[in-house]
Amino acid sequence: MSVLRPDITSFRRHELAKKLIEIGLKPDLVKPLWNGVYVKGATDFSQIFTLSRKHQVLLADHFTISRPTVVRDLISRDGTRKWLLQFPDGNRVESVMIPEHDRGALCVSSQVGCTLSCTFCHTGTMKLTRNLTATEIVSQVLNARDGLSEWGKKRSDCVCTNIVLMGMGEPLFNFDNVSTALQIIMDGDGLGISRRRIMLSTAGVAPMIKRVGIELGVNLAISLHAVRDELRDELVPLNKKYPLQELLGACRDYPAASNARRITFEYVMLRDVNDSDADARELVRLLQGIHAKVNLIPWNPWPGAAYQASTEDRIQSFARIINDAGYSSAIRASRGEDIMAACGQLKSDSELTVITR
Ligand code: SAH
């Protein structure tokens, strides 16, 4: 029976109303149900006291409220926390909570594994197993709220205030599920994380970018990493399909970007590969006409990788050229490296899985 019952967190509000009608309930029960699941963190219908006992039982007959199993829960010495989560079919993903002084970003995965095979990325060495469902994406946020004991708290008392779709997978290869999940996450009467607090990162699926702006309006990040097609073809093989000109054209037209809401261009700094002053100057040229800011990411090592991180001086010099041209260029602090939770270090297949709860 339980495999047939859908998870209540797979539905957007209007879909849930329809489901309730189908089982003979009034759609106005969506309100207490939504509040119970997304504000109070109920994991069982019997915990939603604003519903009658009869309704609790009927709902439990038709739906579940499930959570992934936490296989591993690691905390870095800098406070970054990484959960390895397992879904009922045995597939696993990681999500990472990066706390900052008055807020924090949860880095969420969109696929089990990844098909992009970016040469500098650890996740890229995993095979793609499958897309995550909308529920599985939402459940990463629910798991973070559980783990941080944040149910029912005021936003100002929460660490999990922002979401970045920068975990495992390419979100724009799983757009429908990502979109459904984000609509649930953004719902103001539930988790209530606004589109301004959400960032979707893509390796450059150019034709999908417009829909992100129109349908979701979230902040956009582009994993650029190279300023010439020849090198980008090698580092981010997806570039062969959507080369720089096409990608940057889509960014120029991104409907949700403005002077106040700039597109973040992520650029991983690889020693003697993409980190010269000439590269920085070319980057400035490419960004002309785009509401852009640059995020320089010191490359994070992983076992067997063929790259080295750029030196601190090199990164500073690269950043200066971009700043002098009028673009902000933050150097991203590496977080959670000691637990392999930093950018590009996530990998969840059995090779690295040690179950130590
Ligand atoms: N597929 C999407 C979402 C992943 S985001 C995308 O590519 O944007 C993860 C970010 O970390 C990407 O910008 C990725 O290029 C970067 N990254 C991957 N490996 C890294 C590494 N070893 N060190 C630093 N950043 C890395």
JSON list of N, CA and C in Angstrom, two decimals, residues 240-311:
[
{"chain": "A", "resi": 240, "resn": "LYS", "atom": "N", "xyz": [30.19, 22.34, -26.12]},
{"chain": "A", "resi": 240, "resn": "LYS", "atom": "CA", "xyz": [30.18, 21.94, -27.54]},
{"chain": "A", "resi": 240, "resn": "LYS", "atom": "C", "xyz": [28.76, 22.06, -28.08]},
{"chain": "A", "resi": 241, "resn": "LYS", "atom": "N", "xyz": [27.80, 21.86, -27.21]},
{"chain": "A", "resi": 241, "resn": "LYS", "atom": "CA", "xyz": [26.40, 21.97, -27.62]},
{"chain": "A", "resi": 241, "resn": "LYS", "atom": "C", "xyz": [25.92, 23.42, -27.59]},
{"chain": "A", "resi": 242, "resn": "TYR", "atom": "N", "xyz": [26.27, 24.11, -26.54]},
{"chain": "A", "resi": 242, "resn": "TYR", "atom": "CA", "xyz": [25.84, 25.51, -26.38]},
{"chain": "A", "resi": 242, "resn": "TYR", "atom": "C", "xyz": [27.07, 26.38, -26.17]},
{"chain": "A", "resi": 243, "resn": "PRO", "atom": "N", "xyz": [27.73, 26.80, -27.25]},
{"chain": "A", "resi": 243, "resn": "PRO", "atom": "CA", "xyz": [28.98, 27.55, -27.11]},
{"chain": "A", "resi": 243, "resn": "PRO", "atom": "C", "xyz": [28.78, 28.93, -26.48]},
{"chain": "A", "resi": 244, "resn": "LEU", "atom": "N", "xyz": [29.90, 29.56, -26.18]},
{"chain": "A", "resi": 244, "resn": "LEU", "atom": "CA", "xyz": [29.88, 30.81, -25.41]},
{"chain": "A", "resi": 244, "resn": "LEU", "atom": "C", "xyz": [28.92, 31.86, -25.96]},
{"chain": "A", "resi": 245, "resn": "GLN", "atom": "N", "xyz": [28.96, 32.04, -27.26]},
{"chain": "A", "resi": 245, "resn": "GLN", "atom": "CA", "xyz": [28.14, 33.11, -27.83]},
{"chain": "A", "resi": 245, "resn": "GLN", "atom": "C", "xyz": [26.65, 32.89, -27.55]},
{"chain": "A", "resi": 246, "resn": "GLU", "atom": "N", "xyz": [26.23, 31.65, -27.70]},
{"chain": "A", "resi": 246, "resn": "GLU", "atom": "CA", "xyz": [24.83, 31.32, -27.47]},
{"chain": "A", "resi": 246, "resn": "GLU", "atom": "C", "xyz": [24.46, 31.46, -25.99]},
{"chain": "A", "resi": 247, "resn": "LEU", "atom": "N", "xyz": [25.38, 30.99, -25.14]},
{"chain": "A", "resi": 247, "resn": "LEU", "atom": "CA", "xyz": [25.15, 31.06, -23.70]},
{"chain": "A", "resi": 247, "resn": "LEU", "atom": "C", "xyz": [25.07, 32.51, -23.23]},
{"chain": "A", "resi": 248, "resn": "LEU", "atom": "N", "xyz": [26.03, 33.30, -23.67]},
{"chain": "A", "resi": 248, "resn": "LEU", "atom": "CA", "xyz": [26.05, 34.70, -23.22]},
{"chain": "A", "resi": 248, "resn": "LEU", "atom": "C", "xyz": [24.87, 35.49, -23.81]},
{"chain": "A", "resi": 249, "resn": "GLY", "atom": "N", "xyz": [24.44, 35.09, -24.98]},
{"chain": "A", "resi": 249, "resn": "GLY", "atom": "CA", "xyz": [23.25, 35.72, -25.58]},
{"chain": "A", "resi": 249, "resn": "GLY", "atom": "C", "xyz": [22.03, 35.48, -24.70]},
{"chain": "A", "resi": 250, "resn": "ALA", "atom": "N", "xyz": [21.90, 34.24, -24.21]},
{"chain": "A", "resi": 250, "resn": "ALA", "atom": "CA", "xyz": [20.77, 33.90, -23.33]},
{"chain": "A", "resi": 250, "resn": "ALA", "atom": "C", "xyz": [20.86, 34.70, -22.02]},
{"chain": "A", "resi": 251, "resn": "CYS", "atom": "N", "xyz": [22.07, 34.93, -21.55]},
{"chain": "A", "resi": 251, "resn": "CYS", "atom": "CA", "xyz": [22.24, 35.71, -20.31]},
{"chain": "A", "resi": 251, "resn": "CYS", "atom": "C", "xyz": [21.89, 37.18, -20.54]},
{"chain": "A", "resi": 252, "resn": "ARG", "atom": "N", "xyz": [22.29, 37.68, -21.69]},
{"chain": "A", "resi": 252, "resn": "ARG", "atom": "CA", "xyz": [21.98, 39.08, -22.03]},
{"chain": "A", "resi": 252, "resn": "ARG", "atom": "C", "xyz": [20.47, 39.30, -22.01]},
{"chain": "A", "resi": 253, "resn": "ASP", "atom": "N", "xyz": [19.73, 38.27, -22.42]},
{"chain": "A", "resi": 253, "resn": "ASP", "atom": "CA", "xyz": [18.26, 38.39, -22.50]},
{"chain": "A", "resi": 253, "resn": "ASP", "atom": "C", "xyz": [17.56, 37.85, -21.25]},
{"chain": "A", "resi": 254, "resn": "TYR", "atom": "N", "xyz": [18.29, 37.50, -20.19]},
{"chain": "A", "resi": 254, "resn": "TYR", "atom": "CA", "xyz": [17.64, 36.87, -19.03]},
{"chain": "A", "resi": 254, "resn": "TYR", "atom": "C", "xyz": [16.60, 37.82, -18.43]},
{"chain": "A", "resi": 255, "resn": "PRO", "atom": "N", "xyz": [15.33, 37.38, -18.42]},
{"chain": "A", "resi": 255, "resn": "PRO", "atom": "CA", "xyz": [14.27, 38.32, -18.03]},
{"chain": "A", "resi": 255, "resn": "PRO", "atom": "C", "xyz": [14.32, 38.75, -16.56]},
{"chain": "A", "resi": 256, "resn": "ALA", "atom": "N", "xyz": [14.94, 37.96, -15.70]},
{"chain": "A", "resi": 256, "resn": "ALA", "atom": "CA", "xyz": [14.90, 38.31, -14.27]},
{"chain": "A", "resi": 256, "resn": "ALA", "atom": "C", "xyz": [16.15, 39.06, -13.81]},
{"chain": "A", "resi": 257, "resn": "ALA", "atom": "N", "xyz": [17.00, 39.47, -14.77]},
{"chain": "A", "resi": 257, "resn": "ALA", "atom": "CA", "xyz": [18.22, 40.18, -14.36]},
{"chain": "A", "resi": 257, "resn": "ALA", "atom": "C", "xyz": [18.02, 41.69, -14.47]},
{"chain": "A", "resi": 258, "resn": "SER", "atom": "N", "xyz": [18.68, 42.42, -13.59]},
{"chain": "A", "resi": 258, "resn": "SER", "atom": "CA", "xyz": [18.64, 43.88, -13.64]},
{"chain": "A", "resi": 258, "resn": "SER", "atom": "C", "xyz": [19.92, 44.36, -12.98]},
{"chain": "A", "resi": 259, "resn": "ASN", "atom": "N", "xyz": [20.05, 45.66, -12.91]},
{"chain": "A", "resi": 259, "resn": "ASN", "atom": "CA", "xyz": [21.22, 46.22, -12.25]},
{"chain": "A", "resi": 259, "resn": "ASN", "atom": "C", "xyz": [21.29, 45.77, -10.80]},
{"chain": "A", "resi": 260, "resn": "ALA", "atom": "N", "xyz": [20.11, 45.65, -10.19]},
{"chain": "A", "resi": 260, "resn": "ALA", "atom": "CA", "xyz": [20.06, 45.26, -8.78]},
{"chain": "A", "resi": 260, "resn": "ALA", "atom": "C", "xyz": [20.14, 43.74, -8.61]},
{"chain": "A", "resi": 261, "resn": "ARG", "atom": "N", "xyz": [19.80, 43.01, -9.65]},
{"chain": "A", "resi": 261, "resn": "ARG", "atom": "CA", "xyz": [19.84, 41.54, -9.55]},
{"chain": "A", "resi": 261, "resn": "ARG", "atom": "C", "xyz": [20.70, 41.00, -10.69]},
{"chain": "A", "resi": 262, "resn": "ARG", "atom": "N", "xyz": [21.96, 40.90, -10.40]},
{"chain": "A", "resi": 262, "resn": "ARG", "atom": "CA", "xyz": [22.90, 40.54, -11.46]},
{"chain": "A", "resi": 262, "resn": "ARG", "atom": "C", "xyz": [23.07, 39.03, -11.58]},
{"chain": "A", "resi": 263, "resn": "ILE", "atom": "N", "xyz": [23.43, 38.60, -12.77]},
{"chain": "A", "resi": 263, "resn": "ILE", "atom": "CA", "xyz": [23.75, 37.18, -12.97]},
{"chain": "A", "resi": 263, "resn": "ILE", "atom": "C", "xyz": [25.16, 36.94, -12.43]},
{"chain": "A", "resi": 264, "resn": "THR", "atom": "N", "xyz": [25.30, 35.88, -11.67]},
{"chain": "A", "resi": 264, "resn": "THR", "atom": "CA", "xyz": [26.62, 35.54, -11.12]},
{"chain": "A", "resi": 264, "resn": "THR", "atom": "C", "xyz": [27.35, 34.64, -12.11]},
{"chain": "A", "resi": 265, "resn": "PHE", "atom": "N", "xyz": [28.52, 35.04, -12.50]},
{"chain": "A", "resi": 265, "resn": "PHE", "atom": "CA", "xyz": [29.35, 34.17, -13.35]},
{"chain": "A", "resi": 265, "resn": "PHE", "atom": "C", "xyz": [30.39, 33.51, -12.46]},
{"chain": "A", "resi": 266, "resn": "GLU", "atom": "N", "xyz": [30.28, 32.19, -12.35]},
{"chain": "A", "resi": 266, "resn": "GLU", "atom": "CA", "xyz": [31.22, 31.45, -11.52]},
{"chain": "A", "resi": 266, "resn": "GLU", "atom": "C", "xyz": [32.43, 31.07, -12.38]},
{"chain": "A", "resi": 267, "resn": "TYR", "atom": "N", "xyz": [33.58, 31.22, -11.77]},
{"chain": "A", "resi": 267, "resn": "TYR", "atom": "CA", "xyz": [34.80, 30.96, -12.53]},
{"chain": "A", "resi": 267, "resn": "TYR", "atom": "C", "xyz": [35.77, 30.26, -11.59]},
{"chain": "A", "resi": 268, "resn": "VAL", "atom": "N", "xyz": [35.97, 28.98, -11.83]},
{"chain": "A", "resi": 268, "resn": "VAL", "atom": "CA", "xyz": [36.86, 28.20, -10.97]},
{"chain": "A", "resi": 268, "resn": "VAL", "atom": "C", "xyz": [38.31, 28.47, -11.42]},
{"chain": "A", "resi": 269, "resn": "MET", "atom": "N", "xyz": [39.16, 28.79, -10.48]},
{"chain": "A", "resi": 269, "resn": "MET", "atom": "CA", "xyz": [40.52, 29.22, -10.82]},
{"chain": "A", "resi": 269, "resn": "MET", "atom": "C", "xyz": [41.47, 28.02, -10.87]},
{"chain": "A", "resi": 270, "resn": "LEU", "atom": "N", "xyz": [41.86, 27.65, -12.08]},
{"chain": "A", "resi": 270, "resn": "LEU", "atom": "CA", "xyz": [42.72, 26.49, -12.31]},
{"chain": "A", "resi": 270, "resn": "LEU", "atom": "C", "xyz": [44.12, 26.97, -12.72]},
{"chain": "A", "resi": 271, "resn": "ARG", "atom": "N", "xyz": [45.10, 26.56, -11.96]},
{"chain": "A", "resi": 271, "resn": "ARG", "atom": "CA", "xyz": [46.47, 27.06, -12.18]},
{"chain": "A", "resi": 271, "resn": "ARG", "atom": "C", "xyz": [46.97, 26.79, -13.60]},
{"chain": "A", "resi": 272, "resn": "ASP", "atom": "N", "xyz": [47.41, 27.86, -14.25]},
{"chain": "A", "resi": 272, "resn": "ASP", "atom": "CA", "xyz": [47.98, 27.80, -15.60]},
{"chain": "A", "resi": 272, "resn": "ASP", "atom": "C", "xyz": [47.02, 27.24, -16.66]},
{"chain": "A", "resi": 273, "resn": "VAL", "atom": "N", "xyz": [45.75, 27.20, -16.33]},
{"chain": "A", "resi": 273, "resn": "VAL", "atom": "CA", "xyz": [44.78, 26.69, -17.30]},
{"chain": "A", "resi": 273, "resn": "VAL", "atom": "C", "xyz": [43.89, 27.84, -17.78]},
{"chain": "A", "resi": 274, "resn": "ASN", "atom": "N", "xyz": [43.31, 28.57, -16.82]},
{"chain": "A", "resi": 274, "resn": "ASN", "atom": "CA", "xyz": [42.34, 29.61, -17.20]},
{"chain": "A", "resi": 274, "resn": "ASN", "atom": "C", "xyz": [42.54, 30.88, -16.38]},
{"chain": "A", "resi": 275, "resn": "ASP", "atom": "N", "xyz": [43.72, 31.04, -15.74]},
{"chain": "A", "resi": 275, "resn": "ASP", "atom": "CA", "xyz": [43.85, 32.09, -14.72]},
{"chain": "A", "resi": 275, "resn": "ASP", "atom": "C", "xyz": [44.78, 33.24, -15.09]},
{"chain": "A", "resi": 276, "resn": "SER", "atom": "N", "xyz": [45.03, 33.44, -16.38]},
{"chain": "A", "resi": 276, "resn": "SER", "atom": "CA", "xyz": [45.97, 34.52, -16.75]},
{"chain": "A", "resi": 276, "resn": "SER", "atom": "C", "xyz": [45.27, 35.88, -16.78]},
{"chain": "A", "resi": 277, "resn": "ASP", "atom": "N", "xyz": [46.06, 36.95, -16.77]},
{"chain": "A", "resi": 277, "resn": "ASP", "atom": "CA", "xyz": [45.49, 38.30, -16.89]},
{"chain": "A", "resi": 277, "resn": "ASP", "atom": "C", "xyz": [44.75, 38.44, -18.22]},
{"chain": "A", "resi": 278, "resn": "ALA", "atom": "N", "xyz": [45.27, 37.80, -19.25]},
{"chain": "A", "resi": 278, "resn": "ALA", "atom": "CA", "xyz": [44.60, 37.88, -20.56]},
{"chain": "A", "resi": 278, "resn": "ALA", "atom": "C", "xyz": [43.21, 37.25, -20.49]},
{"chain": "A", "resi": 279, "resn": "ASP", "atom": "N", "xyz": [43.09, 36.16, -19.73]},
{"chain": "A", "resi": 279, "resn": "ASP", "atom": "CA", "xyz": [41.77, 35.54, -19.54]},
{"chain": "A", "resi": 279, "resn": "ASP", "atom": "C", "xyz": [40.83, 36.51, -18.84]},
{"chain": "A", "resi": 280, "resn": "ALA", "atom": "N", "xyz": [41.35, 37.20, -17.83]},
{"chain": "A", "resi": 280, "resn": "ALA", "atom": "CA", "xyz": [40.52, 38.15, -17.07]},
{"chain": "A", "resi": 280, "resn": "ALA", "atom": "C", "xyz": [40.03, 39.26, -17.99]},
{"chain": "A", "resi": 281, "resn": "ARG", "atom": "N", "xyz": [40.92, 39.76, -18.83]},
{"chain": "A", "resi": 281, "resn": "ARG", "atom": "CA", "xyz": [40.53, 40.86, -19.74]},
{"chain": "A", "resi": 281, "resn": "ARG", "atom": "C", "xyz": [39.48, 40.37, -20.75]},
{"chain": "A", "resi": 282, "resn": "GLU", "atom": "N", "xyz": [39.64, 39.16, -21.22]},
{"chain": "A", "resi": 282, "resn": "GLU", "atom": "CA", "xyz": [38.67, 38.59, -22.15]},
{"chain": "A", "resi": 282, "resn": "GLU", "atom": "C", "xyz": [37.31, 38.38, -21.46]},
{"chain": "A", "resi": 283, "resn": "LEU", "atom": "N", "xyz": [37.36, 38.03, -20.20]},
{"chain": "A", "resi": 283, "resn": "LEU", "atom": "CA", "xyz": [36.11, 37.85, -19.44]},
{"chain": "A", "resi": 283, "resn": "LEU", "atom": "C", "xyz": [35.36, 39.17, -19.37]},
{"chain": "A", "resi": 284, "resn": "VAL", "atom": "N", "xyz": [36.08, 40.22, -19.08]},
{"chain": "A", "resi": 284, "resn": "VAL", "atom": "CA", "xyz": [35.46, 41.55, -19.02]},
{"chain": "A", "resi": 284, "resn": "VAL", "atom": "C", "xyz": [34.80, 41.88, -20.37]},
{"chain": "A", "resi": 285, "resn": "ARG", "atom": "N", "xyz": [35.50, 41.56, -21.43]},
{"chain": "A", "resi": 285, "resn": "ARG", "atom": "CA", "xyz": [34.96, 41.86, -22.76]},
{"chain": "A", "resi": 285, "resn": "ARG", "atom": "C", "xyz": [33.67, 41.06, -23.01]},
{"chain": "A", "resi": 286, "resn": "LEU", "atom": "N", "xyz": [33.69, 39.79, -22.63]},
{"chain": "A", "resi": 286, "resn": "LEU", "atom": "CA", "xyz": [32.51, 38.94, -22.86]},
{"chain": "A", "resi": 286, "resn": "LEU", "atom": "C", "xyz": [31.29, 39.39, -22.07]},
{"chain": "A", "resi": 287, "resn": "LEU", "atom": "N", "xyz": [31.54, 39.98, -20.90]},
{"chain": "A", "resi": 287, "resn": "LEU", "atom": "CA", "xyz": [30.41, 40.33, -20.02]},
{"chain": "A", "resi": 287, "resn": "LEU", "atom": "C", "xyz": [29.75, 41.66, -20.38]},
{"chain": "A", "resi": 288, "resn": "GLN", "atom": "N", "xyz": [30.35, 42.35, -21.36]},
{"chain": "A", "resi": 288, "resn": "GLN", "atom": "CA", "xyz": [29.77, 43.63, -21.75]},
{"chain": "A", "resi": 288, "resn": "GLN", "atom": "C", "xyz": [28.29, 43.50, -22.10]},
{"chain": "A", "resi": 289, "resn": "GLY", "atom": "N", "xyz": [27.49, 44.40, -21.53]},
{"chain": "A", "resi": 289, "resn": "GLY", "atom": "CA", "xyz": [26.07, 44.39, -21.86]},
{"chain": "A", "resi": 289, "resn": "GLY", "atom": "C", "xyz": [25.25, 43.41, -21.04]},
{"chain": "A", "resi": 290, "resn": "ILE", "atom": "N", "xyz": [25.91, 42.70, -20.12]},
{"chain": "A", "resi": 290, "resn": "ILE", "atom": "CA", "xyz": [25.17, 41.75, -19.27]},
{"chain": "A", "resi": 290, "resn": "ILE", "atom": "C", "xyz": [25.19, 42.30, -17.85]},
{"chain": "A", "resi": 291, "resn": "HIS", "atom": "N", "xyz": [24.05, 42.20, -17.14]},
{"chain": "A", "resi": 291, "resn": "HIS", "atom": "CA", "xyz": [24.03, 42.57, -15.72]},
{"chain": "A", "resi": 291, "resn": "HIS", "atom": "C", "xyz": [24.76, 41.46, -14.99]},
{"chain": "A", "resi": 292, "resn": "ALA", "atom": "N", "xyz": [26.05, 41.65, -14.78]},
{"chain": "A", "resi": 292, "resn": "ALA", "atom": "CA", "xyz": [26.87, 40.53, -14.32]},
{"chain": "A", "resi": 292, "resn": "ALA", "atom": "C", "xyz": [27.69, 40.88, -13.09]},
{"chain": "A", "resi": 293, "resn": "LYS", "atom": "N", "xyz": [27.95, 39.85, -12.29]},
{"chain": "A", "resi": 293, "resn": "LYS", "atom": "CA", "xyz": [29.01, 39.92, -11.30]},
{"chain": "A", "resi": 293, "resn": "LYS", "atom": "C", "xyz": [29.78, 38.61, -11.36]},
{"chain": "A", "resi": 294, "resn": "VAL", "atom": "N", "xyz": [30.99, 38.64, -10.87]},
{"chain": "A", "resi": 294, "resn": "VAL", "atom": "CA", "xyz": [31.84, 37.46, -11.03]},
{"chain": "A", "resi": 294, "resn": "VAL", "atom": "C", "xyz": [32.15, 36.88, -9.65]},
{"chain": "A", "resi": 295, "resn": "ASN", "atom": "N", "xyz": [32.11, 35.57, -9.59]},
{"chain": "A", "resi": 295, "resn": "ASN", "atom": "CA", "xyz": [32.46, 34.87, -8.37]},
{"chain": "A", "resi": 295, "resn": "ASN", "atom": "C", "xyz": [33.63, 33.96, -8.68]},
{"chain": "A", "resi": 296, "resn": "LEU", "atom": "N", "xyz": [34.80, 34.30, -8.16]},
{"chain": "A", "resi": 296, "resn": "LEU", "atom": "CA", "xyz": [35.97, 33.47, -8.43]},
{"chain": "A", "resi": 296, "resn": "LEU", "atom": "C", "xyz": [36.04, 32.37, -7.38]},
{"chain": "A", "resi": 297, "resn": "ILE", "atom": "N", "xyz": [36.13, 31.14, -7.85]},
{"chain": "A", "resi": 297, "resn": "ILE", "atom": "CA", "xyz": [36.12, 30.00, -6.91]},
{"chain": "A", "resi": 297, "resn": "ILE", "atom": "C", "xyz": [37.50, 29.35, -6.90]},
{"chain": "A", "resi": 298, "resn": "PRO", "atom": "N", "xyz": [38.18, 29.41, -5.77]},
{"chain": "A", "resi": 298, "resn": "PRO", "atom": "CA", "xyz": [39.44, 28.65, -5.70]},
{"chain": "A", "resi": 298, "resn": "PRO", "atom": "C", "xyz": [39.10, 27.18, -5.93]},
{"chain": "A", "resi": 299, "resn": "TRP", "atom": "N", "xyz": [39.86, 26.54, -6.79]},
{"chain": "A", "resi": 299, "resn": "TRP", "atom": "CA", "xyz": [39.53, 25.15, -7.11]},
{"chain": "A", "resi": 299, "resn": "TRP", "atom": "C", "xyz": [39.73, 24.25, -5.89]},
{"chain": "A", "resi": 300, "resn": "ASN", "atom": "N", "xyz": [38.76, 23.41, -5.62]},
{"chain": "A", "resi": 300, "resn": "ASN", "atom": "CA", "xyz": [38.83, 22.48, -4.49]},
{"chain": "A", "resi": 300, "resn": "ASN", "atom": "C", "xyz": [39.32, 21.12, -4.98]},
{"chain": "A", "resi": 301, "resn": "PRO", "atom": "N", "xyz": [40.36, 20.61, -4.35]},
{"chain": "A", "resi": 301, "resn": "PRO", "atom": "CA", "xyz": [40.93, 19.34, -4.82]},
{"chain": "A", "resi": 301, "resn": "PRO", "atom": "C", "xyz": [40.07, 18.13, -4.47]},
{"chain": "A", "resi": 302, "resn": "TRP", "atom": "N", "xyz": [40.25, 17.08, -5.21]},
{"chain": "A", "resi": 302, "resn": "TRP", "atom": "CA", "xyz": [39.61, 15.80, -4.89]},
{"chain": "A", "resi": 302, "resn": "TRP", "atom": "C", "xyz": [40.54, 14.69, -5.39]},
{"chain": "A", "resi": 303, "resn": "PRO", "atom": "N", "xyz": [40.41, 13.48, -4.84]},
{"chain": "A", "resi": 303, "resn": "PRO", "atom": "CA", "xyz": [41.35, 12.41, -5.16]},
{"chain": "A", "resi": 303, "resn": "PRO", "atom": "C", "xyz": [41.39, 12.11, -6.66]},
{"chain": "A", "resi": 304, "resn": "GLY", "atom": "N", "xyz": [42.59, 12.12, -7.23]},
{"chain": "A", "resi": 304, "resn": "GLY", "atom": "CA", "xyz": [42.74, 11.72, -8.63]},
{"chain": "A", "resi": 304, "resn": "GLY", "atom": "C", "xyz": [42.54, 12.84, -9.63]},
{"chain": "A", "resi": 305, "resn": "ALA", "atom": "N", "xyz": [42.31, 14.07, -9.17]},
{"chain": "A", "resi": 305, "resn": "ALA", "atom": "CA", "xyz": [42.06, 15.17, -10.11]},
{"chain": "A", "resi": 305, "resn": "ALA", "atom": "C", "xyz": [43.36, 15.60, -10.79]},
{"chain": "A", "resi": 306, "resn": "ALA", "atom": "N", "xyz": [43.21, 16.10, -12.02]},
{"chain": "A", "resi": 306, "resn": "ALA", "atom": "CA", "xyz": [44.39, 16.45, -12.81]},
{"chain": "A", "resi": 306, "resn": "ALA", "atom": "C", "xyz": [44.70, 17.94, -12.76]},
{"chain": "A", "resi": 307, "resn": "TYR", "atom": "N", "xyz": [44.15, 18.67, -11.80]},
{"chain": "A", "resi": 307, "resn": "TYR", "atom": "CA", "xyz": [44.34, 20.12, -11.75]},
{"chain": "A", "resi": 307, "resn": "TYR", "atom": "C", "xyz": [44.96, 20.55, -10.44]},
{"chain": "A", "resi": 308, "resn": "GLN", "atom": "N", "xyz": [45.40, 21.82, -10.47]},
{"chain": "A", "resi": 308, "resn": "GLN", "atom": "CA", "xyz": [45.90, 22.44, -9.24]},
{"chain": "A", "resi": 308, "resn": "GLN", "atom": "C", "xyz": [45.19, 23.77, -9.08]},
{"chain": "A", "resi": 309, "resn": "ALA", "atom": "N", "xyz": [45.09, 24.20, -7.83]},
{"chain": "A", "resi": 309, "resn": "ALA", "atom": "CA", "xyz": [44.46, 25.50, -7.58]},
{"chain": "A", "resi": 309, "resn": "ALA", "atom": "C", "xyz": [45.41, 26.63, -7.97]},
{"chain": "A", "resi": 310, "resn": "SER", "atom": "N", "xyz": [44.85, 27.74, -8.41]},
{"chain": "A", "resi": 310, "resn": "SER", "atom": "CA", "xyz": [45.66, 28.92, -8.71]},
{"chain": "A", "resi": 310, "resn": "SER", "atom": "C", "xyz": [46.24, 29.47, -7.41]},
{"chain": "A", "resi": 311, "resn": "THR", "atom": "N", "xyz": [47.35, 30.19, -7.53]},
{"chain": "A", "resi": 311, "resn": "THR", "atom": "CA", "xyz": [47.92, 30.79, -6.32]},
{"chain": "A", "resi": 311, "resn": "THR", "atom": "C", "xyz": [47.05, 31.96, -5.88]}
]
